Short mmCIF file of C-alpha atoms in Angstrom, two decimals:
data_model
loop_
_atom_site.label_atom_id
_atom_site.label_comp_id
_atom_site.label_asym_id
_atom_site.label_seq_id
_atom_site.Cartn_x
_atom_site.Cartn_y
_atom_site.Cartn_z
CA MET A 1 152.09 -22.87 -129.03
CA LYS A 2 154.40 -25.88 -129.29
CA VAL A 3 156.64 -27.24 -126.55
CA HIS A 4 159.14 -24.55 -125.57
CA GLU A 5 161.99 -24.13 -123.15
CA VAL A 6 161.07 -21.29 -120.81
CA ASN A 7 163.77 -19.29 -119.03
CA PHE A 8 163.06 -18.23 -115.44
CA ASP A 9 165.63 -15.57 -114.55
CA GLY A 10 166.25 -14.31 -111.05
CA LEU A 11 165.16 -10.69 -110.63
CA ILE A 12 168.17 -9.19 -108.87
CA GLY A 13 167.26 -7.88 -105.43
CA PRO A 14 167.75 -4.45 -103.83
CA THR A 15 170.47 -5.73 -101.45
CA HIS A 16 172.85 -6.91 -104.20
CA HIS A 17 176.31 -6.35 -102.71
CA TYR A 18 179.80 -7.82 -102.90
CA GLY A 19 180.12 -9.87 -99.75
CA GLY A 20 182.75 -12.28 -101.12
CA LEU A 21 180.88 -15.12 -99.44
CA SER A 22 181.36 -17.89 -102.01
CA GLN A 23 184.50 -19.96 -101.48
CA GLY A 24 185.77 -21.32 -104.78
CA ASN A 25 184.08 -18.59 -106.82
CA LEU A 26 187.04 -16.44 -107.86
CA ALA A 27 185.03 -13.42 -109.03
CA SER A 28 183.11 -13.34 -105.77
CA VAL A 29 186.29 -13.37 -103.72
CA VAL A 30 188.20 -10.88 -105.90
CA HIS A 31 185.44 -8.26 -105.66
CA ARG A 32 184.82 -8.75 -101.94
CA HIS A 33 183.65 -5.49 -100.33
CA ALA A 34 183.78 -3.50 -103.57
CA VAL A 35 181.02 -0.94 -104.18
CA SER A 36 178.02 -2.45 -105.95
CA SER A 37 175.10 -0.89 -107.76
CA PRO A 38 171.86 -2.77 -107.04
CA ARG A 39 169.94 -0.52 -109.45
CA ARG A 40 172.36 -1.13 -112.33
CA ALA A 41 172.49 -4.86 -111.55
CA ALA A 42 168.71 -5.25 -111.69
CA LEU A 43 168.40 -3.18 -114.87
CA GLN A 44 171.13 -5.23 -116.54
CA GLY A 45 169.31 -8.44 -115.61
CA LEU A 46 166.00 -7.08 -116.90
CA ALA A 47 167.65 -5.98 -120.14
CA LYS A 48 168.81 -9.57 -120.67
CA MET A 49 165.31 -10.89 -120.04
CA LYS A 50 163.84 -8.35 -122.47
CA ARG A 51 166.37 -9.26 -125.16
CA ILE A 52 165.44 -12.93 -124.88
CA ALA A 53 161.71 -12.20 -124.86
CA ASP A 54 162.14 -10.07 -127.98
CA LEU A 55 163.57 -13.13 -129.74
CA GLY A 56 160.20 -14.81 -129.23
CA ILE A 57 161.57 -17.10 -126.51
CA PRO A 58 159.30 -17.35 -123.43
CA GLN A 59 160.96 -15.47 -120.59
CA ALA A 60 159.78 -15.37 -116.98
CA PHE A 61 161.34 -14.39 -113.69
CA LEU A 62 161.51 -15.38 -110.03
CA PRO A 63 161.18 -12.52 -107.52
CA PRO A 64 163.99 -11.66 -105.09
CA HIS A 65 163.84 -12.95 -101.54
CA PRO A 66 162.86 -10.73 -98.58
CA ARG A 67 165.93 -9.34 -96.86
CA PRO A 68 167.43 -9.09 -94.32
CA ASN A 69 166.85 -12.63 -93.08
CA LEU A 70 166.20 -11.76 -89.45
CA ALA A 71 165.41 -15.36 -88.52
CA PHE A 72 168.98 -16.25 -89.45
CA LEU A 73 170.36 -13.54 -87.16
CA GLU A 74 168.08 -14.64 -84.33
CA ALA A 75 169.38 -18.19 -84.76
CA GLN A 76 172.90 -16.79 -84.22
CA GLY A 77 171.79 -15.47 -80.81
CA PHE A 78 170.93 -11.84 -81.64
CA THR A 79 167.73 -10.37 -80.18
CA GLY A 80 165.77 -7.15 -80.02
CA SER A 81 164.04 -4.99 -82.59
CA PRO A 82 165.26 -5.26 -86.22
CA ASP A 83 167.06 -1.90 -85.90
CA LYS A 84 168.85 -2.87 -82.68
CA MET A 85 169.64 -6.33 -83.99
CA ILE A 86 171.21 -4.97 -87.18
CA ALA A 87 173.31 -2.48 -85.20
CA GLU A 88 174.55 -5.18 -82.83
CA VAL A 89 175.36 -7.62 -85.62
CA HIS A 90 177.30 -4.92 -87.46
CA ARG A 91 179.29 -4.20 -84.31
CA GLN A 92 180.03 -7.82 -83.40
CA ARG A 93 179.79 -9.91 -86.59
CA PRO A 94 179.55 -7.83 -89.78
CA ASP A 95 180.17 -10.99 -91.80
CA LEU A 96 176.80 -12.33 -90.61
CA LEU A 97 175.11 -9.13 -91.73
CA SER A 98 176.37 -9.77 -95.25
CA VAL A 99 174.91 -13.29 -95.11
CA ALA A 100 171.54 -12.00 -93.86
CA TYR A 101 171.37 -9.44 -96.68
CA SER A 102 172.67 -11.73 -99.43
CA ALA A 103 170.91 -11.35 -102.79
CA SER A 104 172.40 -14.55 -104.22
CA ALA A 105 168.96 -16.04 -104.92
CA MET A 106 169.28 -14.04 -108.17
CA TRP A 107 171.24 -16.98 -109.61
CA THR A 108 168.30 -19.24 -110.29
CA ALA A 109 170.43 -21.89 -111.99
CA ASN A 110 170.91 -22.97 -108.37
CA ALA A 111 167.24 -22.73 -107.47
CA ALA A 112 166.29 -26.25 -108.49
CA THR A 113 166.69 -29.14 -110.91
CA VAL A 114 163.86 -29.42 -113.46
CA SER A 115 162.90 -32.46 -115.55
CA PRO A 116 160.25 -32.03 -118.26
CA SER A 117 157.14 -34.19 -118.43
CA SER A 118 158.46 -36.04 -121.51
CA ASP A 119 161.30 -37.45 -119.39
CA CYS A 120 159.26 -38.39 -116.30
CA ALA A 121 157.31 -41.64 -115.96
CA ASP A 122 154.15 -39.97 -114.61
CA GLY A 123 154.02 -37.38 -117.41
CA ARG A 124 154.43 -34.38 -115.09
CA VAL A 125 157.18 -31.78 -114.75
CA HIS A 126 159.30 -32.62 -111.70
CA ILE A 127 161.17 -29.91 -109.77
CA THR A 128 163.52 -30.40 -106.82
CA PRO A 129 164.64 -27.21 -105.03
CA ALA A 130 168.36 -27.27 -104.23
CA ASN A 131 169.41 -27.46 -100.58
CA LEU A 132 172.61 -25.44 -101.26
CA GLN A 133 174.00 -26.67 -97.97
CA THR A 134 177.67 -26.06 -98.86
CA MET A 135 177.46 -22.27 -98.50
CA PRO A 136 175.65 -20.75 -95.45
CA HIS A 137 174.39 -17.67 -97.30
CA ARG A 138 172.89 -19.82 -100.05
CA ALA A 139 171.39 -22.43 -97.74
CA LEU A 140 169.13 -19.66 -96.40
CA GLU A 141 167.42 -19.46 -99.80
CA THR A 142 165.93 -22.94 -99.90
CA PRO A 143 162.70 -22.43 -97.87
CA GLN A 144 161.70 -19.28 -99.78
CA THR A 145 162.70 -20.77 -103.14
CA THR A 146 160.56 -23.83 -102.43
CA LYS A 147 157.63 -21.60 -101.48
CA THR A 148 158.03 -19.52 -104.65
CA LEU A 149 158.30 -22.53 -106.93
CA ARG A 150 155.19 -24.06 -105.38
CA ALA A 151 153.31 -20.80 -105.93
CA ILE A 152 154.31 -20.67 -109.60
CA PHE A 153 154.08 -24.38 -110.40
CA HIS A 154 150.98 -24.87 -108.26
CA ASP A 155 148.92 -27.11 -110.56
CA THR A 156 149.59 -30.64 -109.35
CA ASN A 157 148.02 -32.06 -112.50
CA HIS A 158 151.08 -30.80 -114.35
CA PHE A 159 153.81 -30.18 -111.76
CA VAL A 160 155.48 -31.88 -108.81
CA VAL A 161 157.63 -29.62 -106.61
CA HIS A 162 159.50 -31.98 -104.30
CA ASP A 163 160.93 -31.19 -100.91
CA PRO A 164 164.64 -30.30 -101.05
CA LEU A 165 167.02 -33.16 -100.33
CA PRO A 166 168.10 -33.58 -96.68
CA VAL A 167 170.73 -31.09 -95.52
CA LEU A 168 173.49 -33.65 -95.19
CA ALA A 169 177.05 -33.75 -96.52
CA GLU A 170 176.26 -36.78 -98.70
CA THR A 171 173.21 -35.13 -100.34
CA SER A 172 174.67 -31.72 -101.15
CA ASP A 173 172.72 -30.32 -104.10
CA GLU A 174 173.41 -27.18 -106.13
CA GLY A 175 170.55 -27.41 -108.61
CA ALA A 176 170.52 -27.02 -112.38
CA ALA A 177 174.00 -25.50 -112.47
CA ASN A 178 175.18 -29.13 -112.45
CA HIS A 179 172.48 -30.47 -114.76
CA THR A 180 172.19 -30.44 -118.56
CA ARG A 181 169.43 -31.86 -120.74
CA LEU A 182 170.15 -32.87 -124.35
CA CYS A 183 167.37 -33.76 -126.79
CA ARG A 184 166.50 -33.90 -130.49
CA SER A 185 163.63 -31.48 -129.90
CA TYR A 186 162.09 -30.04 -126.75
CA GLU A 187 159.02 -32.28 -126.99
CA ALA A 188 161.14 -35.44 -127.33
CA SER A 189 162.47 -37.49 -124.45
CA GLY A 190 165.94 -36.28 -123.53
CA VAL A 191 169.20 -37.40 -121.96
CA GLU A 192 169.74 -35.86 -118.55
CA LEU A 193 173.35 -35.27 -117.55
CA PHE A 194 174.03 -34.95 -113.82
CA VAL A 195 177.46 -33.66 -112.78
CA PHE A 196 178.94 -34.14 -109.32
CA GLY A 197 182.17 -33.19 -107.62
CA ARG A 198 182.36 -35.84 -104.94
CA ASP A 199 180.99 -39.16 -103.85
CA HIS A 200 180.56 -39.58 -100.10
CA ASN A 201 182.12 -43.03 -100.44
CA ASP A 202 185.48 -41.62 -101.49
CA GLU A 203 187.82 -38.84 -100.52
CA GLN A 204 187.62 -35.25 -101.69
CA LYS A 205 189.57 -35.11 -104.96
CA SER A 206 189.99 -31.37 -105.33
CA GLN A 207 192.51 -29.76 -102.99
CA ARG A 208 192.01 -25.99 -103.16
CA PHE A 209 188.23 -25.58 -103.15
CA PRO A 210 185.33 -27.74 -101.96
CA ALA A 211 183.39 -29.91 -104.40
CA ARG A 212 179.78 -28.91 -103.86
CA GLN A 213 177.59 -31.48 -105.63
CA THR A 214 177.46 -35.14 -104.61
CA LEU A 215 176.71 -38.24 -106.63
CA ALA A 216 174.12 -39.33 -104.06
CA ALA A 217 172.21 -36.08 -104.57
CA CYS A 218 172.21 -36.54 -108.35
CA LYS A 219 170.94 -40.10 -108.11
CA SER A 220 168.27 -39.16 -105.57
CA ILE A 221 166.91 -36.47 -107.88
CA ALA A 222 166.91 -38.79 -110.90
CA MET A 223 164.91 -41.31 -108.86
CA GLU A 224 162.48 -38.70 -107.47
CA HIS A 225 161.85 -37.39 -110.97
CA GLN A 226 161.01 -40.90 -112.20
CA LEU A 227 163.61 -40.71 -114.97
CA ASN A 228 164.56 -43.63 -117.17
CA PRO A 229 167.93 -44.87 -115.84
CA LYS A 230 168.96 -45.65 -119.42
CA ARG A 231 168.58 -41.95 -120.27
CA CYS A 232 170.65 -40.60 -117.34
CA VAL A 233 174.40 -40.00 -117.28
CA PHE A 234 176.40 -39.23 -114.13
CA ALA A 235 179.75 -37.48 -114.58
CA ARG A 236 182.37 -36.40 -112.08
CA GLN A 237 183.82 -32.91 -112.38
CA HIS A 238 187.54 -32.79 -113.05
CA PRO A 239 189.25 -31.95 -109.73
CA SER A 240 191.67 -29.61 -111.50
CA ALA A 241 188.75 -27.63 -112.86
CA ILE A 242 187.22 -27.24 -109.38
CA ASP A 243 190.54 -25.98 -108.07
CA ALA A 244 190.75 -23.54 -110.99
CA GLY A 245 187.44 -21.94 -109.94
CA VAL A 246 184.91 -24.16 -111.74
CA PHE A 247 182.57 -24.43 -108.77
CA HIS A 248 179.63 -25.56 -110.97
CA ASN A 249 179.48 -27.46 -114.24
CA ASP A 250 177.87 -24.50 -116.01
CA VAL A 251 181.24 -22.74 -115.78
CA ILE A 252 182.89 -25.42 -117.93
CA SER A 253 180.23 -26.80 -120.31
CA VAL A 254 176.96 -25.75 -121.95
CA GLY A 255 174.36 -27.68 -123.91
CA ASN A 256 171.11 -27.13 -125.76
CA GLN A 257 169.07 -29.71 -127.67
CA SER A 258 171.56 -31.61 -129.88
CA LEU A 259 174.65 -29.44 -129.19
CA HIS A 260 177.04 -29.92 -126.27
CA LEU A 261 180.10 -27.67 -125.82
CA VAL A 262 182.61 -29.09 -123.35
CA HIS A 263 186.05 -28.07 -122.15
CA GLU A 264 188.54 -30.93 -122.14
CA PHE A 265 188.94 -30.57 -118.36
CA ALA A 266 185.20 -30.58 -117.63
CA PHE A 267 184.99 -34.21 -116.55
CA ALA A 268 187.36 -36.58 -114.82
CA GLU A 269 186.56 -39.33 -117.34
CA LEU A 270 185.84 -37.24 -120.40
CA ASP A 271 185.91 -39.98 -123.06
CA ARG A 272 183.67 -42.32 -121.05
CA VAL A 273 181.15 -39.57 -120.30
CA LEU A 274 180.92 -38.36 -123.89
CA THR A 275 180.58 -41.92 -125.17
CA GLU A 276 177.84 -42.69 -122.66
CA ILE A 277 175.94 -39.52 -123.60
CA THR A 278 176.19 -40.44 -127.28
CA ASP A 279 175.02 -43.99 -126.62
CA CYS A 280 172.00 -42.70 -124.66
CA PHE A 281 171.17 -40.02 -127.20
CA GLY A 282 171.63 -41.92 -130.46
CA LEU A 283 172.15 -40.28 -133.83
CA GLY A 284 172.16 -36.52 -134.29
CA LEU A 285 174.14 -35.35 -131.26
CA GLN A 286 177.12 -33.02 -131.77
CA GLN A 287 179.57 -32.82 -128.88
CA ILE A 288 182.38 -30.30 -129.35
CA VAL A 289 185.37 -30.68 -127.05
CA LEU A 290 187.31 -27.43 -126.71
CA SER A 291 190.94 -27.97 -125.80
CA ASP A 292 192.87 -26.17 -123.12
CA GLN A 293 195.02 -24.81 -125.93
CA GLU A 294 191.95 -23.16 -127.48
CA LEU A 295 190.74 -21.78 -124.15
CA LYS A 296 192.80 -22.12 -121.00
CA LEU A 297 190.94 -23.00 -117.84
CA ALA A 298 191.88 -19.60 -116.42
CA ASP A 299 190.39 -17.86 -119.47
CA ALA A 300 187.25 -20.00 -119.27
CA VAL A 301 186.76 -18.91 -115.66
CA GLN A 302 187.66 -15.27 -116.28
CA SER A 303 185.50 -14.85 -119.38
CA TYR A 304 182.69 -17.21 -118.29
CA PHE A 305 182.43 -18.41 -121.89
CA PHE A 306 180.74 -21.67 -120.90
CA ASN A 307 178.25 -19.75 -118.77
CA SER A 308 176.81 -18.37 -121.98
CA GLN A 309 173.27 -19.29 -122.99
CA LEU A 310 172.44 -21.34 -126.08
CA PHE A 311 169.05 -20.69 -127.68
CA SER A 312 167.30 -22.46 -130.53
CA ILE A 313 166.19 -19.69 -132.93
CA GLY A 314 165.21 -21.75 -135.96
CA THR A 315 165.45 -25.19 -137.48
CA GLU A 316 168.87 -26.46 -136.44
CA GLN A 317 170.03 -22.90 -135.72
CA MET A 318 171.21 -21.53 -132.40
CA LEU A 319 172.21 -18.20 -130.90
CA LEU A 320 175.00 -17.94 -128.34
CA LEU A 321 174.49 -15.23 -125.71
CA CYS A 322 177.85 -14.50 -124.08
CA PRO A 323 178.85 -12.19 -121.25
CA ILE A 324 180.55 -9.08 -122.59
CA GLU A 325 183.75 -10.26 -120.91
CA CYS A 326 184.08 -12.83 -123.72
CA SER A 327 184.48 -9.99 -126.23
CA GLU A 328 187.31 -8.57 -124.10
CA ASN A 329 189.20 -11.85 -123.66
CA THR A 330 191.32 -12.58 -126.74
CA ALA A 331 191.08 -16.36 -126.53
CA ALA A 332 187.34 -16.37 -125.84
CA ARG A 333 186.65 -13.86 -128.62
CA GLN A 334 188.59 -15.99 -131.12
CA LEU A 335 186.79 -19.12 -129.95
CA VAL A 336 183.41 -17.49 -130.56
CA ALA A 337 184.47 -16.49 -134.08
CA ASN A 338 185.72 -20.02 -134.80
CA LEU A 339 182.48 -21.60 -133.59
CA ILE A 340 180.35 -19.39 -135.81
CA ARG A 341 182.47 -20.31 -138.85
CA ALA A 342 182.54 -24.03 -138.03
CA ASP A 343 180.00 -26.71 -138.94
CA ASN A 344 177.60 -26.57 -135.98
CA PRO A 345 174.16 -25.04 -135.24
CA ILE A 346 175.56 -21.74 -133.85
CA VAL A 347 174.88 -19.04 -136.46
CA GLU A 348 175.05 -15.93 -134.30
CA CYS A 349 176.64 -14.61 -131.11
CA GLN A 350 175.50 -11.65 -129.05
CA PHE A 351 177.33 -10.14 -126.08
CA ILE A 352 175.45 -8.92 -123.01
CA ASP A 353 176.57 -6.57 -120.24
CA LEU A 354 175.99 -8.24 -116.87
CA ARG A 355 179.04 -6.84 -115.09
CA GLU A 356 177.29 -6.36 -111.75
CA SER A 357 176.35 -10.04 -111.66
CA MET A 358 179.63 -11.18 -113.18
CA GLN A 359 181.67 -9.35 -110.54
CA ASN A 360 179.71 -11.21 -107.90
CA GLY A 361 180.42 -14.55 -109.58
CA GLY A 362 177.44 -15.27 -111.87
CA GLY A 363 177.00 -14.95 -115.64
CA PRO A 364 174.08 -15.27 -118.07
CA ALA A 365 173.44 -18.97 -117.43
CA CYS A 366 173.72 -18.53 -113.65
CA LEU A 367 170.81 -16.11 -113.77
CA ARG A 368 168.34 -18.54 -115.36
CA LEU A 369 166.51 -21.76 -114.61
CA ARG A 370 165.28 -23.65 -117.68
CA ALA A 371 161.93 -25.45 -117.83
CA VAL A 372 160.58 -27.26 -120.88
CA LEU A 373 156.79 -26.81 -120.87
CA THR A 374 153.98 -28.06 -123.10
CA LYS A 375 151.14 -25.76 -124.15
CA GLU A 376 149.00 -26.96 -121.24
CA GLU A 377 151.83 -26.65 -118.70
CA PHE A 378 152.69 -23.18 -119.96
CA ALA A 379 149.06 -22.10 -119.50
CA ALA A 380 149.16 -23.34 -115.89
CA VAL A 381 151.95 -20.89 -114.95
CA PRO A 382 150.72 -17.52 -113.58
CA PRO A 383 151.03 -14.96 -116.40
CA ALA A 384 152.26 -12.32 -113.93
CA VAL A 385 155.78 -13.80 -113.94
CA PHE A 386 156.29 -13.57 -117.71
CA ILE A 387 158.24 -10.71 -119.25
CA THR A 388 156.05 -8.73 -121.62
CA GLU A 389 156.64 -5.22 -122.93
CA ARG A 390 154.38 -3.87 -120.21
CA ARG A 391 155.83 -5.98 -117.39
CA TYR A 392 159.39 -5.07 -118.40
CA HIS A 393 158.70 -1.34 -118.15
CA GLU A 394 156.79 -1.78 -114.88
CA LEU A 395 159.72 -3.62 -113.33
CA CYS A 396 162.27 -1.09 -114.59
CA LYS A 397 160.24 1.75 -113.04
CA TRP A 398 159.93 -0.27 -109.81
CA VAL A 399 163.70 -0.77 -109.69
CA ARG A 400 164.41 2.91 -110.29
CA ARG A 401 162.00 3.86 -107.49
CA HIS A 402 163.33 1.51 -104.86
CA TYR A 403 166.92 0.45 -105.57
CA ARG A 404 170.00 2.32 -104.43
CA GLU A 405 172.52 3.39 -107.02
CA ARG A 406 175.40 2.26 -104.82
CA LEU A 407 175.75 -0.09 -101.85
CA THR A 408 178.70 -1.08 -99.70
CA VAL A 409 178.92 -3.69 -96.97
CA ASP A 410 178.99 -0.85 -94.41
CA ASP A 411 175.69 0.43 -95.84
CA LEU A 412 174.06 -2.81 -94.67
CA ALA A 413 174.16 -1.32 -91.16
CA ASP A 414 171.94 1.57 -92.29
CA VAL A 415 168.61 0.87 -90.59
CA ARG A 416 166.79 2.77 -93.35
CA LEU A 417 167.67 -0.07 -95.73
CA ILE A 418 165.31 -2.42 -93.89
CA GLU A 419 162.30 -0.22 -94.60
CA GLU A 420 163.41 0.51 -98.17
CA VAL A 421 163.58 -3.18 -99.00
CA LYS A 422 160.30 -3.90 -97.21
CA GLN A 423 158.47 -1.25 -99.22
CA ALA A 424 159.95 -2.51 -102.46
CA MET A 425 158.98 -6.12 -101.79
CA ASN A 426 155.46 -5.20 -100.67
CA GLU A 427 154.92 -3.33 -103.92
CA LEU A 428 156.30 -6.24 -105.96
CA ASP A 429 154.06 -8.70 -104.12
CA GLU A 430 151.03 -6.61 -105.01
CA MET A 431 152.17 -6.46 -108.62
CA LEU A 432 152.61 -10.24 -108.92
CA GLU A 433 149.74 -11.48 -106.70
CA LEU A 434 151.38 -14.91 -106.37
#
């Protein structure tokens, strides 16, 4: 096995619901308190993993987090048995119940930032879990995510899982959703692009929604990962894009190996950023700037075109995996057709149904964390987390046994849900033996 990019998707949890908790994420807010289907959501996510695995691309997953987060509710002053606590929270602060039951850890693009061993001075893969301090429901994920990553990437001869950055306004970190790696081949040293929305030394530029990632966080991660400063680029998000609902960079640009697709409003200093990336990369990089005329910002956010996944499927050939919403948006559908006809590595596009995730604010790229691994590093990852034919069917049966077909925010007050989730997670733990 050569060096490969492995996708670690979040296995969508049994408490997937539409809490509308993410300010600046338009889909999350629009579908607030709609009826969700945890079973359908998880099966859709597994179907995506299976499709990728069937392409011969290594596909793994991260398990959902235990829910509800009772420690969070206790920190808010609620006491008593889990049943009594849930009932009291539902009566007094139902919004906190939604936070405690949040399944947003499914979007593993926010789990961490990963730098491959070929980029790091000590020759090991470096991983920094995101602190996600901007959103309360997401900040709860960090301790469990760190624990899970350390269980999977446990071999310190190959991996370094850092502590998350301090939970401070100036070190706000949202993980790989604001990080792109470009390279000639996966085994080669790459250019790491870090995207931020604000610098603690200046004022907030966006007006409508908060900028989540900071420059200080990006620079701290680059330093922790022992990256070559000459191979790092730091780019500020365009404030207009943030205010249009581009809460992370993976909603406005996507890159894989030597191809970088960018909306013209992705970066505040677009020309400088693209020139700097080219200078760092050298010959062979293709950066395609898509104009607002080709795809309006509103259409980019609605269709999640840039949240598609780009896969290398052959020598200088790539597949674009788009959310099915792109096939239903006229501008996005035409853009896909134009890209396939144009002179670039994209030779095929497939559309995938992830509506349950999309309606909660996350598309194909939100659901996955990328890690470039050598043969030895790959062998050091527990095989239990990889999607095989057998594992796929086991997980589908597990979902059908334990997940509800429908879930509303009022259903979170059902004390039976606590035991249902506990049983499901205990069974999954036994299956994975992490």
